[in-house]
Coordinates of C-alpha atoms in Angstrom, one line a residue:
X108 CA 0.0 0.0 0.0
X109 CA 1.2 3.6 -0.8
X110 CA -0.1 6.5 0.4
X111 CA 1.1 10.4 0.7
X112 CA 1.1 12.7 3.2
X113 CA -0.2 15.9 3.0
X114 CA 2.8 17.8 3.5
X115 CA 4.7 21.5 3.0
X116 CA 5.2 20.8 -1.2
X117 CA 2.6 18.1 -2.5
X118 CA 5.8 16.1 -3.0
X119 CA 3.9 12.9 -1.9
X120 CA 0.9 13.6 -3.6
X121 CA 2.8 14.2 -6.7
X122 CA 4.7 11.4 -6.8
X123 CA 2.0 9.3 -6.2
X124 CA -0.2 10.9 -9.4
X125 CA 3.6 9.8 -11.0
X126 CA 3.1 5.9 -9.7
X127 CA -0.7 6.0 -10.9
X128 CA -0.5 7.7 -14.3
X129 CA 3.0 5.4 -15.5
X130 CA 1.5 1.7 -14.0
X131 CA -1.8 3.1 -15.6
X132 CA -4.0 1.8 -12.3
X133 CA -7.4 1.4 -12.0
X134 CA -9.7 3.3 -9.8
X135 CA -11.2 0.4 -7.3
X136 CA -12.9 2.7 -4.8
X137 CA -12.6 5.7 -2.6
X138 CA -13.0 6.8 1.0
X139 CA -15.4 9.1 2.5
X140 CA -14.4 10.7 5.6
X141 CA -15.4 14.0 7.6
X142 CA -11.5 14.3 8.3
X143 CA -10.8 15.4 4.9
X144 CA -11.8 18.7 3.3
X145 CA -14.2 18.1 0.7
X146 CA -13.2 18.4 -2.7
X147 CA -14.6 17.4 -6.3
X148 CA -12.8 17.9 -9.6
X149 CA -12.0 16.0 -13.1
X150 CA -10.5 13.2 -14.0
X151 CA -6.8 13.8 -13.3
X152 CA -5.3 11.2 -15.6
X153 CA -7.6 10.9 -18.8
X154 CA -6.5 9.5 -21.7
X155 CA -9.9 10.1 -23.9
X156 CA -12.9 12.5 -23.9
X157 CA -15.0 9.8 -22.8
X158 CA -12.8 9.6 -19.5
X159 CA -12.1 13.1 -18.9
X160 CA -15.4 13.8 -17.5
X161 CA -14.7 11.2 -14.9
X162 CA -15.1 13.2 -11.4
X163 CA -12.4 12.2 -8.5
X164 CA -12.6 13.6 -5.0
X165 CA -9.9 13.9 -1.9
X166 CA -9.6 9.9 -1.3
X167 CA -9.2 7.8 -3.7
X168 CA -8.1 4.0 -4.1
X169 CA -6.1 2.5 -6.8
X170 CA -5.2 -1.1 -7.5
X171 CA -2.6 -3.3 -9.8
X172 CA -2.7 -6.8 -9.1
X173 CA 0.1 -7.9 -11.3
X174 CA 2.4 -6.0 -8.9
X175 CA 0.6 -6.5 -5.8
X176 CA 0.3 -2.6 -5.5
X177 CA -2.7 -0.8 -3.8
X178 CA -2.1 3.2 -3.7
X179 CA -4.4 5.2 -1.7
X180 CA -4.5 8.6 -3.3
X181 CA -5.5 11.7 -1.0
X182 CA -6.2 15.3 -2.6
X183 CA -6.8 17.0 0.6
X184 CA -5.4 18.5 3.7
X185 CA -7.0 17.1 6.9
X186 CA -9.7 19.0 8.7
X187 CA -7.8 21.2 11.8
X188 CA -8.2 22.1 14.9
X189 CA -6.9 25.1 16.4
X190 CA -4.8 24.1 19.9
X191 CA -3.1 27.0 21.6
X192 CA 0.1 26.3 22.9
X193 CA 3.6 27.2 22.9
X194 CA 6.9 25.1 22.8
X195 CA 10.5 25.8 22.3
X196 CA 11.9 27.1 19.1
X197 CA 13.2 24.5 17.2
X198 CA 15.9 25.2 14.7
X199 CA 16.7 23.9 11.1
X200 CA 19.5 21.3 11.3
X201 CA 22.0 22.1 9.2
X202 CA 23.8 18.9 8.6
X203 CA 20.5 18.0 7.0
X204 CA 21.2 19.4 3.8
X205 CA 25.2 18.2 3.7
X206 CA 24.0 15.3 2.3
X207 CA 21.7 13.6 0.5
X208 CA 18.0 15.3 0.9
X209 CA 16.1 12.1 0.6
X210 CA 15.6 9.9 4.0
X211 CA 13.3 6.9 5.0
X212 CA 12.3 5.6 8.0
X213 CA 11.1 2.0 9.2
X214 CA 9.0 0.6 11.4
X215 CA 10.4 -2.2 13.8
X216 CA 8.3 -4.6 12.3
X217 CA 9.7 -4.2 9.0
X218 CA 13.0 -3.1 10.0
X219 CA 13.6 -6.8 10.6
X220 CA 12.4 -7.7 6.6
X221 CA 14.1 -5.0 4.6
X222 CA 15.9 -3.4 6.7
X223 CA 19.0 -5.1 5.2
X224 CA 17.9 -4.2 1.9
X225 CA 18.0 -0.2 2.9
X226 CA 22.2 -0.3 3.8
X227 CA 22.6 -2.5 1.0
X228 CA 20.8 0.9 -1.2
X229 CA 23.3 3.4 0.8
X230 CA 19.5 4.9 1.7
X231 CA 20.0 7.4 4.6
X232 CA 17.7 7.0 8.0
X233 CA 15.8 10.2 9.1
X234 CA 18.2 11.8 12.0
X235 CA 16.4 12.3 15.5
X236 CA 17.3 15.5 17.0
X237 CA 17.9 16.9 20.3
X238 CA 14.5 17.8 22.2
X239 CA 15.3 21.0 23.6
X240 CA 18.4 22.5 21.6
X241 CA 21.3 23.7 24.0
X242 CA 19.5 23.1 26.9
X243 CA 19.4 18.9 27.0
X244 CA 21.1 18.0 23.3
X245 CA 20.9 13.9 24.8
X246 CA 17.1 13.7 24.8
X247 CA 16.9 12.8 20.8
X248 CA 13.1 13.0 19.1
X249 CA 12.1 12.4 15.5
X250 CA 11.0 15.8 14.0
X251 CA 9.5 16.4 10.7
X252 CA 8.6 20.1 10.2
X253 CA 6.1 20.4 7.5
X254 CA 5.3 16.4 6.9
X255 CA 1.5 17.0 7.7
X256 CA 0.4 13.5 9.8
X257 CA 3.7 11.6 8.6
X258 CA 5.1 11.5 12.3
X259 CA 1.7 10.5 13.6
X260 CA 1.5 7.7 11.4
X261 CA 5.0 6.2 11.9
X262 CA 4.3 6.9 15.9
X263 CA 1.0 5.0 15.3
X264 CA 2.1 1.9 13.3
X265 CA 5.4 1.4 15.8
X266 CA 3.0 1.2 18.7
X267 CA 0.3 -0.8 16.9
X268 CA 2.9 -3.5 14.8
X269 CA 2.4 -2.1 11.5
X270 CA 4.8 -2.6 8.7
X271 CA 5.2 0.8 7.5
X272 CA 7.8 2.5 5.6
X273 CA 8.2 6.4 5.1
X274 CA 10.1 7.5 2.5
X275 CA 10.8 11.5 2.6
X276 CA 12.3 14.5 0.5
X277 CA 13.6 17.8 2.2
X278 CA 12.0 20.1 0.6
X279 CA 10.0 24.0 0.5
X280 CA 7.2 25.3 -1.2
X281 CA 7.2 26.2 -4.9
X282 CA 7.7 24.3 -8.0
X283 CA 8.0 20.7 -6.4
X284 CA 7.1 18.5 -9.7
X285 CA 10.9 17.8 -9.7
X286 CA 11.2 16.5 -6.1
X287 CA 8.5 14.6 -7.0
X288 CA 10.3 13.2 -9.5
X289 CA 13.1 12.5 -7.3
X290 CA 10.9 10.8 -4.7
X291 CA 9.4 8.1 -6.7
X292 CA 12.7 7.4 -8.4
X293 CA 13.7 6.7 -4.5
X294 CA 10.6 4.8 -4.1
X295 CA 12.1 2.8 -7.8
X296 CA 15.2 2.0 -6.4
X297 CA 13.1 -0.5 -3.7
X298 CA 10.2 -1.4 -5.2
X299 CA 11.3 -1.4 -9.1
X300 CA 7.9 -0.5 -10.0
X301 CA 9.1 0.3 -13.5
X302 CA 12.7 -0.8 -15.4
X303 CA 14.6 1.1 -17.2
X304 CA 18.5 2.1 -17.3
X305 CA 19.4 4.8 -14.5
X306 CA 19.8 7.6 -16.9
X307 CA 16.3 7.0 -18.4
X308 CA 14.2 6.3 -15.3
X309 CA 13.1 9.9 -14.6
X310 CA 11.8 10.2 -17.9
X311 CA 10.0 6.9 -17.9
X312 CA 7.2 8.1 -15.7
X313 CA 4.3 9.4 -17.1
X314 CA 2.9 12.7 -16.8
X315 CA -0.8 13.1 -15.4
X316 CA -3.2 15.0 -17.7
X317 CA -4.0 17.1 -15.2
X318 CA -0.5 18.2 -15.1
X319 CA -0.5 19.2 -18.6
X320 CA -4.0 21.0 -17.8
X321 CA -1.6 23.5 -15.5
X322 CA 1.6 23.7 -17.5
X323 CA 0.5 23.0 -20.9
X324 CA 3.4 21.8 -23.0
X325 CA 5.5 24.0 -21.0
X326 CA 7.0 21.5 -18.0
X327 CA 9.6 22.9 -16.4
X328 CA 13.2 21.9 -18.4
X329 CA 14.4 20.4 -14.6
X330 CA 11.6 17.1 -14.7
X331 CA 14.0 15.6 -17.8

């Protein structure tokens, strides 16, 4: 099962309309859920007129059964609620972005069945941080500024012995179809959802129609 988070650049959600629109998966069902905002629009990866009328809303459910692959597509942010409350000021790490800006994170319970597999990849495991910053720097907590319900979920499925995997992109707001981009050809390097030599794979995924909708036949230069 893959699924985004609703997060500070799309970058999930993007990379998932990548996944659905190249393995060309079909629509099985959807979710309906007073935690999502409502939402209703077109048919975000037509290939005809006769599809393109097709109306999608903020949770959707895909399936390809020839890959074992069920995606879980959500449009949305969740619904808020407004908690007053301060804490301490909590500073950008730096040594985040001397490196590589992609990270993943496991569960315990599937730590122990590809965890192996992640060292053998050279992939890089999200960094906890000190709690409180020059005051107790030995106290260490995962933070993930901007990753929507991401640390909720990981909290959740450690406590509740889920195999779960999070795979993540440092990243700010803007033009983020090229960390999208980036992120599924992470998500490539595990699952080989697609094959294709290295130099070709980012071109290999296919483009949403909806995408075209935005940017016409004017993508920005960086997604090839």
């Amino acid at each position: 099962l893959l699924q985004p988070a609703v997060s500070v650049g799309n970058v999930g959600q993007l990379a998932i309309d990548l996944v659905i629109s190249t393995l060309n998966m079909t629509k099985v069902g959807y979710f309906y859920t007073d935690c999502l905002v409502p939402m209703v629009g077109n048919n975000p990866y037509a290939t005809a007129e006769e599809n393109s009328v097709e109306l999608s809303i903020n949770a959707e459910v895909y399936s390809l059964p020839s890959k074992k692959l069920v995606v879980l597509q959500i449009r949305s942010p969740f619904i808020k609620v407004c908690v007053f409350t301060d804490c301490f000021y909590f500073p950008i790490q730096f040594e985040y972005f001397c490196w590589t800006p992609l990270r993943y994170l496991l569960t315990p319970y599937l730590e122990k069945a590809v965890g192996g597999l992640m060292q053998e990849l050279n992939w890089k495991e999200m960094e906890k941080v000190a709690a409180y910053p020059g005051i107790n720097d030995k106290e260490k907590v995962l933070h993930i500024p901007g990753g929507g319900i991401t640390k909720r979920l990981f909290t959740e499925s450690c406590s509740r012995g889920i195999q779960m995997a999070v795979l993540l992109k440092f990243c700010s707001e803007g033009d983020n179809i090229p960390d999208a981009f980036t992120l599924v050809n992470y998500l490539n390097e595990w699952l080989q959802l697609i094959k294709s030599e290295v130099s070709a794979v980012q071109s290999s995924w296919k483009i949403p129609s909806s995408w075209r909708l935005l940017f016409g036949n004017g993508l920005p230069p960086a997604l090839f």
